[in-house]
Amino acid sequence: MAFLHCAVLVRPGSVAERVRIETDAAGRIARIHEGVEPVTGDLRLGTVLPGFANAHSHAFHRLLRGTTHADGGDFWQWRDSMYRVAELLDPALMFLVARAVFAEMLVCGYTAVGEFHYLHHHSDGSPYAPAHGMELAIADAAREVGIRLVLLDTCYLDGAIGQPLSAVQRRFGDGSAAGWLERWHALREVIESDRVTLGAAIHSVRAVTPTAMAEIWRALGAGIPLHIHVSEQPQENADCLAAYGKTPVGVLAGIGMLDARLSIVHATNLTPADRGLVSASGCTVVMCPTTEADLGDGIGPAFELASGGTPIAVGSDQNAVIDPLLEIRGLEAGERLASGRRGRFMPAALLEAGSVSGYASLGISHSVLAPGDPCDLVELDPASVRTIGSTVSQLILTATATDVRRVIVGGAVVADSGRLANAGTRHPEDLLAEAMAALADA
Ligand SMILES: [Zn+2]
């Protein structure tokens, strides 16, 4: 049980002063009172927002940051570079990388991450012994750092539509939907704990046939969040149309998968018909504006989908940028550039995308800092060189991760001003350097 006192608490659509939060033994909010003074012993915080959710991450892609910009090319060329790194990872190295990247996320204000994970096996495709080496390494990394993790264990069966896995992709595969389901259920027995849960993902229509997708959809329980990459690149749409006579969204709709359990990632290149199907479905769209800009994917129809009632969440995806504030306002930046209009996403809508929609997409909670929700918070400096003069409800459009002060997960401080709370002298940049040195030796 803990007591926290926020001088100012900014939630989507509301700003409250002198807010006292009581948590239970599990780090969930038990009671919350506004307009009250702090009591001796309270953890006294300044300007506080809900913790940010990173609803789509591939932690190891962080290793490519700052190494590919002189290469030119396109998404597919970048993917070749990424595969060369993927080949080198084993559970020990994955642990170092995930720990470092999760540490970076945490000090930057991400309190929860959905890790979309498909490096399951040895590079020849044989399973690790003991089992689940990669997945347990990622879970251990999250536990050590203190970030909330939903491991989105990913089914990846084909190299492209109608093609087997290539040599470098062999370690992604489980042979069949049944093979993936068997491994997923066995993993669930051993991985979950207080702050680590197991979700599910299908890589894309490129990697899993509609028949296999339907099998997975039927087999997973209703409470399991399921994520899938959709229409990041025009080529995916063209290949899907050629093979199945439908767009990727059309394939999902045909299976009956478009509902509130599902999150579709990117949704950059949707047809008007796709947008109608998504808007009517209740599924969440996870956009990754910094990655979509970095890889030249395009600007997705975020505002149109949001206007139709679709929850929009965000993810750092390839982790070329880890900054929840830049990620969230990338939604609005794309809209302004494409539409010539300001305020397509109002500040409250951006905060909702960064917090509650991401938490809901990952199956963690469906409201913002209500009793029963995890007590995950981020304290921002409202008087830094970047933020001073900002209306508190608009800090989300002026602050960066550099302005993140204390980060709270489950009612406890896990990071403060760029430093992990429980790591002694181990700073995120030291952990990243250690991971990169290990990669260089791999
Ligand atoms: Zn991705």
CSV table of C-alpha atoms and ligand atoms in Angstrom, one decimal:
chain,number,residue,atom,x,y,z
A,1,MET,CA,0.0,0.0,0.0
A,2,ALA,CA,1.3,3.5,-0.9
A,3,PHE,CA,0.1,7.0,-0.8
A,4,LEU,CA,1.0,9.5,-3.6
A,5,HIS,CA,0.1,13.1,-3.9
A,6,CYS,CA,0.0,14.9,-7.2
A,7,ALA,CA,0.1,18.8,-7.2
A,8,VAL,CA,-1.5,18.6,-10.7
A,9,LEU,CA,-3.0,15.5,-12.4
A,10,VAL,CA,-3.6,15.8,-16.1
A,11,ARG,CA,-5.9,13.1,-17.5
A,12,PRO,CA,-7.6,13.1,-21.0
A,13,GLY,CA,-10.1,15.9,-20.9
A,14,SER,CA,-9.5,16.9,-17.2
A,15,VAL,CA,-6.9,18.7,-15.0
A,16,ALA,CA,-7.2,18.3,-11.3
A,17,GLU,CA,-5.2,19.8,-8.5
A,18,ARG,CA,-4.0,18.3,-5.2
A,19,VAL,CA,-4.9,14.7,-6.0
A,20,ARG,CA,-4.1,12.0,-3.4
A,21,ILE,CA,-3.9,8.4,-4.6
A,22,GLU,CA,-4.0,5.4,-2.4
A,23,THR,CA,-2.8,2.1,-3.9
A,24,ASP,CA,-3.5,-1.5,-2.7
A,25,ALA,CA,-0.8,-4.1,-2.1
A,26,ALA,CA,-0.9,-5.1,-5.8
A,27,GLY,CA,0.0,-1.5,-6.9
A,28,ARG,CA,-3.5,-0.8,-8.1
A,29,ILE,CA,-5.5,2.4,-7.4
A,30,ALA,CA,-7.7,1.8,-4.3
A,31,ARG,CA,-8.9,5.4,-3.8
A,32,ILE,CA,-8.4,8.7,-5.4
A,33,HIS,CA,-9.4,12.1,-3.9
A,34,GLU,CA,-9.1,15.5,-5.5
A,35,GLY,CA,-8.6,18.9,-3.8
A,36,VAL,CA,-6.9,17.5,-0.7
A,37,GLU,CA,-3.6,18.3,1.0
A,38,PRO,CA,-0.7,15.8,1.3
A,39,VAL,CA,-0.1,13.9,4.5
A,40,THR,CA,3.3,13.3,6.0
A,41,GLY,CA,4.8,10.2,4.4
A,42,ASP,CA,3.0,10.7,1.0
A,43,LEU,CA,5.2,10.5,-2.1
A,44,ARG,CA,4.8,14.1,-3.2
A,45,LEU,CA,4.8,14.6,-7.0
A,46,GLY,CA,4.4,17.7,-9.2
A,47,THR,CA,2.7,17.7,-12.6
A,48,VAL,CA,1.6,14.1,-13.3
A,49,LEU,CA,0.1,12.3,-16.3
A,50,PRO,CA,-1.0,8.7,-16.8
A,51,GLY,CA,1.8,6.4,-17.7
A,52,PHE,CA,2.4,6.0,-21.4
A,53,ALA,CA,1.8,2.7,-23.2
A,54,ASN,CA,4.1,1.6,-26.0
A,55,ALA,CA,1.7,-0.7,-27.8
A,56,HIS,CA,4.1,-1.9,-30.4
A,57,SER,CA,7.8,-2.5,-30.0
A,58,HIS,CA,10.5,-4.8,-31.5
A,59,ALA,CA,13.2,-4.1,-28.9
A,60,PHE,CA,16.1,-5.4,-30.9
A,61,HIS,CA,15.5,-3.0,-33.8
A,62,ARG,CA,16.9,-0.4,-31.4
A,63,LEU,CA,20.4,-1.8,-32.4
A,64,LEU,CA,20.0,-0.3,-35.9
A,65,ARG,CA,19.4,3.2,-34.7
A,66,GLY,CA,21.7,5.7,-36.3
A,67,THR,CA,23.3,3.1,-38.6
A,68,THR,CA,21.0,3.0,-41.6
A,69,HIS,CA,20.4,6.6,-42.6
A,70,ALA,CA,23.2,6.7,-45.2
A,71,ASP,CA,21.9,3.6,-47.0
A,72,GLY,CA,19.0,5.1,-48.8
A,73,GLY,CA,16.6,2.5,-50.1
A,74,ASP,CA,13.2,1.6,-48.8
A,75,PHE,CA,11.4,-0.4,-46.1
A,76,TRP,CA,12.4,-3.7,-47.7
A,77,GLN,CA,16.1,-2.7,-47.8
A,78,TRP,CA,15.9,-1.7,-44.2
A,79,ARG,CA,14.4,-5.0,-43.4
A,80,ASP,CA,17.4,-6.8,-44.8
A,81,SER,CA,19.6,-4.8,-42.4
A,82,MET,CA,17.3,-5.7,-39.6
A,83,TYR,CA,17.5,-9.4,-40.5
A,84,ARG,CA,21.3,-9.3,-40.3
A,85,VAL,CA,21.0,-8.2,-36.7
A,86,ALA,CA,18.2,-10.7,-35.9
A,87,GLU,CA,20.5,-13.5,-37.0
A,88,LEU,CA,23.0,-12.7,-34.3
A,89,LEU,CA,20.7,-12.8,-31.3
A,90,ASP,CA,20.5,-15.6,-28.7
A,91,PRO,CA,18.7,-15.6,-25.4
A,92,ALA,CA,21.7,-14.1,-23.5
A,93,LEU,CA,22.1,-11.3,-26.0
A,94,MET,CA,18.3,-10.8,-26.2
A,95,PHE,CA,18.3,-10.3,-22.4
A,96,LEU,CA,20.9,-7.6,-22.6
A,97,VAL,CA,19.2,-5.9,-25.5
A,98,ALA,CA,15.7,-6.0,-24.1
A,99,ARG,CA,16.9,-4.9,-20.6
A,100,ALA,CA,18.7,-1.9,-22.1
A,101,VAL,CA,15.8,-0.9,-24.4
A,102,PHE,CA,13.2,-1.4,-21.7
A,103,ALA,CA,15.3,0.8,-19.4
A,104,GLU,CA,15.4,3.5,-22.1
A,105,MET,CA,11.6,3.2,-22.5
A,106,LEU,CA,11.0,3.5,-18.8
A,107,VAL,CA,13.1,6.6,-18.2
A,108,CYS,CA,11.4,8.2,-21.2
A,109,GLY,CA,8.0,7.6,-19.7
A,110,TYR,CA,6.7,4.4,-21.1
A,111,THR,CA,5.3,2.4,-18.2
A,112,ALA,CA,4.0,-0.5,-20.3
A,113,VAL,CA,5.3,-2.1,-23.4
A,114,GLY,CA,3.8,-4.6,-25.9
A,115,GLU,CA,6.7,-6.5,-27.3
A,116,PHE,CA,5.8,-8.0,-30.7
A,117,HIS,CA,8.2,-10.9,-30.6
A,118,TYR,CA,9.0,-13.4,-33.3
A,119,LEU,CA,12.6,-14.5,-32.7
A,120,HIS,CA,11.6,-17.8,-31.1
A,121,HIS,CA,14.1,-20.4,-32.1
A,122,HIS,CA,17.8,-21.1,-32.9
A,123,SER,CA,18.7,-19.7,-36.3
A,124,ASP,CA,18.3,-23.2,-37.9
A,125,GLY,CA,14.7,-23.3,-36.5
A,126,SER,CA,15.3,-25.8,-33.8
A,127,PRO,CA,13.8,-25.0,-30.4
A,128,TYR,CA,15.9,-23.8,-27.5
A,129,ALA,CA,16.6,-26.1,-24.6
A,130,PRO,CA,15.5,-25.3,-21.9
A,131,ALA,CA,12.3,-24.2,-23.7
A,132,HIS,CA,11.3,-20.6,-24.3
A,133,GLY,CA,14.8,-19.2,-24.0
A,134,MET,CA,14.1,-16.1,-25.9
A,135,GLU,CA,10.7,-15.3,-24.4
A,136,LEU,CA,11.8,-15.8,-20.8
A,137,ALA,CA,14.9,-13.6,-21.5
A,138,ILE,CA,12.6,-10.8,-22.5
A,139,ALA,CA,10.3,-11.3,-19.5
A,140,ASP,CA,13.4,-11.4,-17.2
A,141,ALA,CA,14.6,-8.1,-18.7
A,142,ALA,CA,11.3,-6.4,-18.1
A,143,ARG,CA,11.2,-7.6,-14.5
A,144,GLU,CA,14.7,-6.4,-13.8
A,145,VAL,CA,14.0,-3.0,-15.1
A,146,GLY,CA,10.5,-2.6,-13.7
A,147,ILE,CA,8.5,-1.9,-16.9
A,148,ARG,CA,5.1,-3.6,-17.3
A,149,LEU,CA,5.3,-6.1,-20.2
A,150,VAL,CA,2.8,-7.7,-22.4
A,151,LEU,CA,4.7,-10.2,-24.5
A,152,LEU,CA,2.9,-10.4,-27.8
A,153,ASP,CA,4.2,-13.8,-28.9
A,154,THR,CA,4.0,-13.8,-32.6
A,155,CYS,CA,2.9,-16.5,-35.1
A,156,TYR,CA,5.1,-16.3,-38.2
A,157,LEU,CA,4.8,-19.2,-40.6
A,158,ASP,CA,5.5,-18.1,-44.2
A,159,GLY,CA,8.3,-16.0,-45.7
A,160,ALA,CA,5.7,-14.2,-47.9
A,161,ILE,CA,2.3,-15.3,-49.3
A,162,GLY,CA,2.8,-18.7,-50.8
A,163,GLN,CA,6.5,-18.9,-50.0
A,164,PRO,CA,8.3,-20.8,-47.3
A,165,LEU,CA,10.4,-19.1,-44.7
A,166,SER,CA,13.8,-18.0,-46.0
A,167,ALA,CA,17.0,-19.1,-44.3
A,168,VAL,CA,17.1,-16.0,-42.1
A,169,GLN,CA,13.4,-16.4,-41.2
A,170,ARG,CA,13.6,-20.0,-40.1
A,171,ARG,CA,13.9,-19.1,-36.5
A,172,PHE,CA,10.6,-17.2,-36.6
A,173,GLY,CA,8.5,-20.3,-37.4
A,174,ASP,CA,6.6,-23.0,-35.5
A,175,GLY,CA,5.6,-25.0,-38.6
A,176,SER,CA,1.8,-24.5,-38.3
A,177,ALA,CA,-0.9,-22.7,-36.4
A,178,ALA,CA,-1.2,-25.7,-34.2
A,179,GLY,CA,2.5,-25.7,-33.5
A,180,TRP,CA,2.4,-22.1,-32.6
A,181,LEU,CA,-0.6,-22.6,-30.3
A,182,GLU,CA,1.1,-25.5,-28.5
A,183,ARG,CA,4.2,-23.4,-27.8
A,184,TRP,CA,2.0,-20.4,-26.8
A,185,HIS,CA,0.0,-22.4,-24.3
A,186,ALA,CA,3.2,-24.0,-22.8
A,187,LEU,CA,4.8,-20.5,-22.6
A,188,ARG,CA,1.8,-19.2,-20.7
A,189,GLU,CA,2.3,-21.7,-18.0
A,190,VAL,CA,5.7,-20.4,-17.1
A,191,ILE,CA,6.0,-16.7,-18.1
A,192,GLU,CA,3.2,-14.8,-16.4
A,193,SER,CA,3.8,-12.9,-13.1
A,194,ASP,CA,2.7,-9.6,-11.5
A,195,ARG,CA,3.8,-7.3,-14.3
A,196,VAL,CA,4.4,-9.7,-17.1
A,197,THR,CA,1.5,-11.1,-19.1
A,198,LEU,CA,1.3,-13.1,-22.4
A,199,GLY,CA,-0.6,-11.7,-25.3
A,200,ALA,CA,-0.6,-12.9,-28.9
A,201,ALA,CA,0.2,-11.7,-32.4
A,202,ILE,CA,0.0,-12.8,-36.0
A,203,HIS,CA,2.9,-11.2,-37.9
A,204,SER,CA,0.9,-10.2,-41.0
A,205,VAL,CA,-1.1,-11.5,-43.9
A,206,ARG,CA,2.4,-12.0,-45.5
A,207,ALA,CA,3.4,-14.5,-42.8
A,208,VAL,CA,0.2,-16.4,-41.9
A,209,THR,CA,-2.5,-17.7,-44.2
A,210,PRO,CA,-6.2,-16.9,-43.6
A,211,THR,CA,-6.8,-20.5,-42.7
A,212,ALA,CA,-4.1,-20.5,-40.1
A,213,MET,CA,-5.3,-17.1,-38.8
A,214,ALA,CA,-8.8,-18.4,-38.4
A,215,GLU,CA,-7.5,-21.4,-36.4
A,216,ILE,CA,-5.6,-19.1,-34.1
A,217,TRP,CA,-8.5,-16.7,-33.7
A,218,ARG,CA,-10.9,-19.5,-32.7
A,219,ALA,CA,-8.4,-21.1,-30.3
A,220,LEU,CA,-7.3,-18.1,-28.3
A,221,GLY,CA,-9.5,-17.1,-25.4
A,222,ALA,CA,-11.6,-14.0,-25.6
A,223,GLY,CA,-9.5,-12.2,-23.0
A,224,ILE,CA,-6.3,-12.5,-25.0
A,225,PRO,CA,-5.2,-9.3,-26.8
A,226,LEU,CA,-4.2,-10.1,-30.4
A,227,HIS,CA,-2.1,-7.8,-32.6
A,228,ILE,CA,-1.3,-7.9,-36.3
A,229,HIS,CA,0.7,-5.7,-38.7
A,230,VAL,CA,-1.7,-4.5,-41.5
A,231,SER,CA,-1.0,-2.6,-44.7
A,232,GLU,CA,2.2,-1.0,-43.7
A,233,GLN,CA,3.4,-1.1,-47.3
A,234,PRO,CA,1.5,-0.9,-50.6
A,235,GLN,CA,3.3,-4.1,-51.7
A,236,GLU,CA,1.5,-6.0,-48.9
A,237,ASN,CA,-1.9,-4.9,-50.2
A,238,ALA,CA,-1.0,-5.8,-53.8
A,239,ASP,CA,0.3,-9.3,-52.9
A,240,CYS,CA,-2.8,-9.9,-50.7
A,241,LEU,CA,-5.2,-8.8,-53.4
A,242,ALA,CA,-3.4,-11.0,-56.0
A,243,ALA,CA,-3.5,-14.1,-53.7
A,244,TYR,CA,-6.8,-13.7,-52.0
A,245,GLY,CA,-8.8,-11.2,-54.0
A,246,LYS,CA,-9.1,-9.0,-50.8
A,247,THR,CA,-7.1,-6.4,-49.0
A,248,PRO,CA,-5.5,-7.4,-45.7
A,249,VAL,CA,-8.4,-5.8,-43.8
A,250,GLY,CA,-10.8,-7.6,-46.1
A,251,VAL,CA,-9.1,-10.9,-45.2
A,252,LEU,CA,-9.5,-10.1,-41.5
A,253,ALA,CA,-13.1,-9.1,-41.9
A,254,GLY,CA,-13.8,-12.3,-43.9
A,255,ILE,CA,-12.5,-14.4,-41.0
A,256,GLY,CA,-14.6,-12.4,-38.5
A,257,MET,CA,-11.5,-11.1,-36.7
A,258,LEU,CA,-12.3,-7.4,-36.7
A,259,ASP,CA,-13.5,-6.8,-33.2
A,260,ALA,CA,-12.5,-5.2,-29.9
A,261,ARG,CA,-10.0,-8.0,-29.1
A,262,LEU,CA,-7.9,-7.1,-32.1
A,263,SER,CA,-5.4,-4.4,-32.6
A,264,ILE,CA,-4.1,-3.7,-36.1
A,265,VAL,CA,-0.7,-2.1,-36.3
A,266,HIS,CA,0.1,0.7,-38.8
A,267,ALA,CA,-3.0,0.6,-41.1
A,268,THR,CA,-1.1,3.1,-43.2
A,269,ASN,CA,-2.4,2.1,-46.6
A,270,LEU,CA,-6.1,1.4,-46.2
A,271,THR,CA,-8.7,1.7,-49.0
A,272,PRO,CA,-11.9,3.6,-48.3
A,273,ALA,CA,-13.7,0.3,-47.9
A,274,ASP,CA,-11.0,-0.9,-45.4
A,275,ARG,CA,-11.5,2.3,-43.4
A,276,GLY,CA,-15.3,1.6,-43.2
A,277,LEU,CA,-14.7,-1.9,-42.0
A,278,VAL,CA,-12.3,-0.9,-39.4
A,279,SER,CA,-14.4,2.0,-38.1
A,280,ALA,CA,-17.4,-0.2,-37.7
A,281,SER,CA,-15.5,-3.0,-35.9
A,282,GLY,CA,-14.3,-1.7,-32.5
A,283,CYS,CA,-10.8,-2.9,-33.1
A,284,THR,CA,-7.9,-0.6,-32.0
A,285,VAL,CA,-5.4,0.8,-34.5
A,286,VAL,CA,-1.8,1.1,-33.3
A,287,MET,CA,0.0,3.7,-35.2
A,288,CYS,CA,3.8,4.2,-35.1
A,289,PRO,CA,4.4,7.7,-36.4
A,290,THR,CA,8.1,7.9,-35.8
A,291,THR,CA,8.8,4.6,-37.5
A,292,GLU,CA,6.3,5.2,-40.3
A,293,ALA,CA,8.2,8.5,-41.0
A,294,ASP,CA,11.6,6.8,-40.7
A,295,LEU,CA,10.8,4.0,-43.1
A,296,GLY,CA,8.8,6.1,-45.5
A,297,ASP,CA,5.6,4.1,-45.0
A,298,GLY,CA,3.3,7.1,-45.4
A,299,ILE,CA,0.7,8.8,-43.2
A,300,GLY,CA,-2.1,6.6,-42.0
A,301,PRO,CA,-5.7,7.8,-41.8
A,302,ALA,CA,-5.6,8.3,-38.0
A,303,PHE,CA,-8.0,11.2,-37.7
A,304,GLU,CA,-10.6,9.6,-40.1
A,305,LEU,CA,-10.5,6.4,-38.1
A,306,ALA,CA,-10.7,8.1,-34.8
A,307,SER,CA,-13.6,10.2,-36.0
A,308,GLY,CA,-15.4,6.9,-36.8
A,309,GLY,CA,-14.9,5.8,-33.2
A,310,THR,CA,-11.8,3.7,-33.6
A,311,PRO,CA,-9.4,3.8,-30.6
A,312,ILE,CA,-5.9,4.9,-31.7
A,313,ALA,CA,-2.9,3.8,-29.7
A,314,VAL,CA,0.8,4.4,-30.5
A,315,GLY,CA,4.0,2.3,-30.5
A,316,SER,CA,7.7,3.0,-31.0
A,317,ASP,CA,8.0,-0.1,-33.3
A,318,GLN,CA,11.5,-0.1,-34.6
A,319,ASN,CA,12.7,2.1,-31.7
A,320,ALA,CA,14.6,4.6,-34.0
A,321,VAL,CA,12.9,7.0,-31.6
A,322,ILE,CA,11.9,6.2,-28.0
A,323,ASP,CA,9.9,9.2,-26.8
A,324,PRO,CA,6.2,8.8,-26.0
A,325,LEU,CA,5.6,12.5,-26.4
A,326,LEU,CA,7.1,12.7,-29.8
A,327,GLU,CA,5.3,9.5,-30.8
A,328,ILE,CA,1.9,10.8,-29.7
A,329,ARG,CA,2.2,14.1,-31.3
A,330,GLY,CA,3.4,12.5,-34.5
A,331,LEU,CA,-0.3,11.6,-35.0
A,332,GLU,CA,-1.2,15.3,-35.0
A,333,ALA,CA,1.9,16.3,-37.0
A,334,GLY,CA,1.0,13.9,-39.8
A,335,GLU,CA,-2.5,15.1,-39.9
A,336,ARG,CA,-1.5,18.8,-40.1
A,337,LEU,CA,1.0,18.0,-42.9
A,338,ALA,CA,-1.6,16.0,-44.8
A,339,SER,CA,-4.7,18.2,-44.2
A,340,GLY,CA,-3.5,21.7,-43.8
A,341,ARG,CA,-5.5,21.9,-40.6
A,342,ARG,CA,-4.5,22.2,-36.9
A,343,GLY,CA,-6.1,20.5,-34.0
A,344,ARG,CA,-7.3,17.4,-35.7
A,345,PHE,CA,-6.3,15.5,-32.6
A,346,MET,CA,-7.0,17.8,-29.6
A,347,PRO,CA,-4.5,17.5,-26.7
A,348,ALA,CA,-7.0,15.3,-24.7
A,349,ALA,CA,-7.3,12.9,-27.6
A,350,LEU,CA,-3.5,12.6,-27.9
A,351,LEU,CA,-3.2,11.9,-24.2
A,352,GLU,CA,-5.9,9.2,-24.5
A,353,ALA,CA,-4.1,7.6,-27.5
A,354,GLY,CA,-0.9,7.5,-25.4
A,355,SER,CA,-2.4,6.1,-22.3
A,356,VAL,CA,-5.8,4.5,-22.0
A,357,SER,CA,-6.0,3.3,-25.7
A,358,GLY,CA,-2.6,1.6,-25.4
A,359,TYR,CA,-3.4,0.0,-22.1
A,360,ALA,CA,-6.7,-1.3,-23.4
A,361,SER,CA,-5.0,-2.6,-26.6
A,362,LEU,CA,-2.6,-4.6,-24.4
A,363,GLY,CA,-5.4,-5.9,-22.2
A,364,ILE,CA,-4.0,-4.2,-19.1
A,365,SER,CA,-6.9,-1.8,-18.2
A,366,HIS,CA,-9.7,0.0,-20.0
A,367,SER,CA,-9.9,3.3,-18.0
A,368,VAL,CA,-7.5,6.0,-16.9
A,369,LEU,CA,-6.4,6.0,-13.3
A,370,ALA,CA,-9.7,4.8,-11.9
A,371,PRO,CA,-10.0,2.5,-8.9
A,372,GLY,CA,-8.8,-0.9,-9.9
A,373,ASP,CA,-6.4,0.4,-12.6
A,374,PRO,CA,-2.6,0.0,-12.2
A,375,CYS,CA,-1.1,3.1,-10.5
A,376,ASP,CA,1.2,3.9,-13.4
A,377,LEU,CA,2.2,7.6,-13.7
A,378,VAL,CA,4.7,10.0,-15.3
A,379,GLU,CA,5.8,13.2,-13.8
A,380,LEU,CA,6.8,16.0,-16.3
A,381,ASP,CA,8.8,19.1,-15.7
A,382,PRO,CA,6.4,22.0,-16.6
A,383,ALA,CA,9.1,24.6,-16.3
A,384,SER,CA,11.9,23.3,-18.5
A,385,VAL,CA,13.4,25.3,-21.4
A,386,ARG,CA,10.9,23.4,-23.6
A,387,THR,CA,7.8,23.5,-21.5
A,388,ILE,CA,7.8,26.7,-19.5
A,389,GLY,CA,4.7,28.8,-20.5
A,390,SER,CA,2.7,25.8,-21.6
A,391,THR,CA,-0.8,25.3,-20.4
A,392,VAL,CA,-0.6,22.0,-18.4
A,393,SER,CA,-3.2,20.3,-20.7
A,394,GLN,CA,-1.0,21.1,-23.7
A,395,LEU,CA,2.3,19.8,-22.2
A,396,ILE,CA,1.8,16.8,-24.3
A,397,LEU,CA,2.6,19.0,-27.3
A,398,THR,CA,5.7,20.7,-25.9
A,399,ALA,CA,7.5,18.3,-23.6
A,400,THR,CA,9.9,15.6,-24.7
A,401,ALA,CA,11.2,12.5,-22.9
A,402,THR,CA,13.9,14.8,-21.6
A,403,ASP,CA,11.3,16.4,-19.4
A,404,VAL,CA,10.2,13.2,-17.8
A,405,ARG,CA,11.1,13.2,-14.1
A,406,ARG,CA,9.8,10.4,-11.9
A,407,VAL,CA,8.2,7.3,-13.5
A,408,ILE,CA,5.8,5.2,-11.3
A,409,VAL,CA,4.8,1.7,-12.1
A,410,GLY,CA,2.4,-0.1,-9.6
A,411,GLY,CA,2.6,2.8,-7.2
A,412,ALA,CA,6.5,2.7,-6.9
A,413,VAL,CA,9.1,5.0,-8.4
A,414,VAL,CA,11.0,3.0,-11.0
A,415,ALA,CA,12.9,5.9,-12.7
A,416,ASP,CA,13.8,9.5,-12.0
A,417,SER,CA,15.3,12.0,-14.4
A,418,GLY,CA,16.8,9.5,-16.8
A,419,ARG,CA,18.0,7.1,-14.2
A,420,LEU,CA,16.6,3.8,-13.1
A,421,ALA,CA,15.6,3.7,-9.5
A,422,ASN,CA,16.9,0.3,-8.6
A,423,ALA,CA,20.0,-0.1,-10.8
A,424,GLY,CA,22.7,1.5,-8.7
A,425,THR,CA,25.1,3.1,-11.1
A,426,ARG,CA,23.7,1.2,-14.1
A,427,HIS,CA,22.2,3.8,-16.3
A,428,PRO,CA,20.2,3.1,-19.4
A,429,GLU,CA,23.0,4.2,-21.7
A,430,ASP,CA,25.5,1.9,-19.8
A,431,LEU,CA,23.1,-1.0,-20.4
A,432,LEU,CA,22.8,-0.1,-24.1
A,433,ALA,CA,26.6,0.1,-24.4
A,434,GLU,CA,26.9,-3.3,-22.8
A,435,ALA,CA,24.3,-4.8,-25.2
A,436,MET,CA,26.0,-3.2,-28.2
A,437,ALA,CA,29.4,-4.5,-27.1
A,438,ALA,CA,28.0,-8.0,-26.8
A,439,LEU,CA,26.4,-7.7,-30.2
A,440,ALA,CA,29.8,-6.7,-31.7
A,441,ASP,CA,31.3,-9.9,-30.2
A,442,ALA,CA,28.5,-12.1,-31.5
B,1,ZN,ZN,6.3,-3.9,-36.1
